[in-house]
PDB file of C-alpha atoms in Angstrom:
ATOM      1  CA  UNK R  81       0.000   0.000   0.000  1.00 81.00           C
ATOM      2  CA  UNK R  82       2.814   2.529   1.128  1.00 84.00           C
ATOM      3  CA  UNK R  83       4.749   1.666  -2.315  1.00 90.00           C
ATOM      4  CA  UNK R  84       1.577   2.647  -4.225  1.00 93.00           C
ATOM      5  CA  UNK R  85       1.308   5.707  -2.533  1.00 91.00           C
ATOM      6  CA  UNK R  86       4.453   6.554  -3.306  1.00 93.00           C
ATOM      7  CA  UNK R  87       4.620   5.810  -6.584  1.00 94.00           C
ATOM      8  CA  UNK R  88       1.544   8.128  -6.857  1.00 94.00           C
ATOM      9  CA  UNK R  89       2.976  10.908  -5.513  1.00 95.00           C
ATOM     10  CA  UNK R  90       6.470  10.176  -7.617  1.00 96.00           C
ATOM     11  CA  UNK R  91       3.519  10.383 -10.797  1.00 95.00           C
ATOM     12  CA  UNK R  92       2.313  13.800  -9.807  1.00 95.00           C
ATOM     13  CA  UNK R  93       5.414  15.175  -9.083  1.00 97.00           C
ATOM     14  CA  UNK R  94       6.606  14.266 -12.508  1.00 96.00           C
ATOM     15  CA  UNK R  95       3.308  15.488 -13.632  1.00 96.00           C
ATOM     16  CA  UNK R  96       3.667  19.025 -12.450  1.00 97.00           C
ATOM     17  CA  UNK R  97       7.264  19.246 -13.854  1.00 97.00           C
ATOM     18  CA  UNK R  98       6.334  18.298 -16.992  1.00 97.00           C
ATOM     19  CA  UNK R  99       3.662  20.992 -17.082  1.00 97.00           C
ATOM     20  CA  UNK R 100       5.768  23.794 -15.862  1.00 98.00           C
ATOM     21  CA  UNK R 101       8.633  22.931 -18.509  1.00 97.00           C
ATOM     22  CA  UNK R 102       5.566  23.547 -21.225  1.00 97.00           C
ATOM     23  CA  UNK R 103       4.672  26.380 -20.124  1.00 97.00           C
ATOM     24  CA  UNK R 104       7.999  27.814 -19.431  1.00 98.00           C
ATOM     25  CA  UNK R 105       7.699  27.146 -23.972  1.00 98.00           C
ATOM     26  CA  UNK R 106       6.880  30.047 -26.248  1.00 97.00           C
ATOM     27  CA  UNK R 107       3.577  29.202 -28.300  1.00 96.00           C
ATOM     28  CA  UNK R 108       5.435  28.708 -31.473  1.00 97.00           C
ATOM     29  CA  UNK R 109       7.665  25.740 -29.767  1.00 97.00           C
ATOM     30  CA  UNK R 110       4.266  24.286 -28.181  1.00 97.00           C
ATOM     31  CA  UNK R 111       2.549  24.853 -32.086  1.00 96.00           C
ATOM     32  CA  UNK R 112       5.804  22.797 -33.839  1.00 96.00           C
ATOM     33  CA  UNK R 113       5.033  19.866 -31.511  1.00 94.00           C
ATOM     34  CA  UNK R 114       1.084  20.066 -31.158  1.00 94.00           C
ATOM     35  CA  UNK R 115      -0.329  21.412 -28.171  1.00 95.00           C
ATOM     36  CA  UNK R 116      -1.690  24.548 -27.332  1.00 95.00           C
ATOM     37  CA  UNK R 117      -1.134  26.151 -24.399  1.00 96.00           C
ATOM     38  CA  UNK R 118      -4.842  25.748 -23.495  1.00 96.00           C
ATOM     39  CA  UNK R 119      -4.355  22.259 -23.843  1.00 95.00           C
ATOM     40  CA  UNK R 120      -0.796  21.888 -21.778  1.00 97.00           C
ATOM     41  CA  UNK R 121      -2.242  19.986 -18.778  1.00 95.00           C
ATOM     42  CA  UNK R 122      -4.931  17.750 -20.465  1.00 95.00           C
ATOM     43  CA  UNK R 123      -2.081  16.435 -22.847  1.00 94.00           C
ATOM     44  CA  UNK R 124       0.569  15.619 -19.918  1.00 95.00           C
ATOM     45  CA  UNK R 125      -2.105  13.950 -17.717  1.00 92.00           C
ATOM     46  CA  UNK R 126      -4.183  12.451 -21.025  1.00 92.00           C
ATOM     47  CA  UNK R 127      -1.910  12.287 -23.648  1.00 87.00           C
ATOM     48  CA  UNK R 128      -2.087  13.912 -26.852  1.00 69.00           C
ATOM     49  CA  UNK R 129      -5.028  12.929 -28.928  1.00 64.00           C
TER      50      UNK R 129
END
């Protein structure tokens, strides 16, 4: 139980990193690989679809 907890929070964390790297991006370097920056959370937790 602990270990999934863990590896939970070790899945947000990563998460939130990889959202604040986007949106640290201009809009032409989100545009040239396909997400807008209206759409920068829903594609690291979702995916791009």
């Amino acid at each position: 139980m602990f270990r999934h907890f863990a590896d939970r929070i070790k899945s947000l964390r990563s998460a939130r990193s990889d959202i604040r790297q986007l949106q640290m991006m201009g809009d032409r370097e989100l545009a040239d690989i396909g997400v807008m920056r209206a759409d920068i959370e829903r594609a690291v937790r979702f995916g791009r679809r």
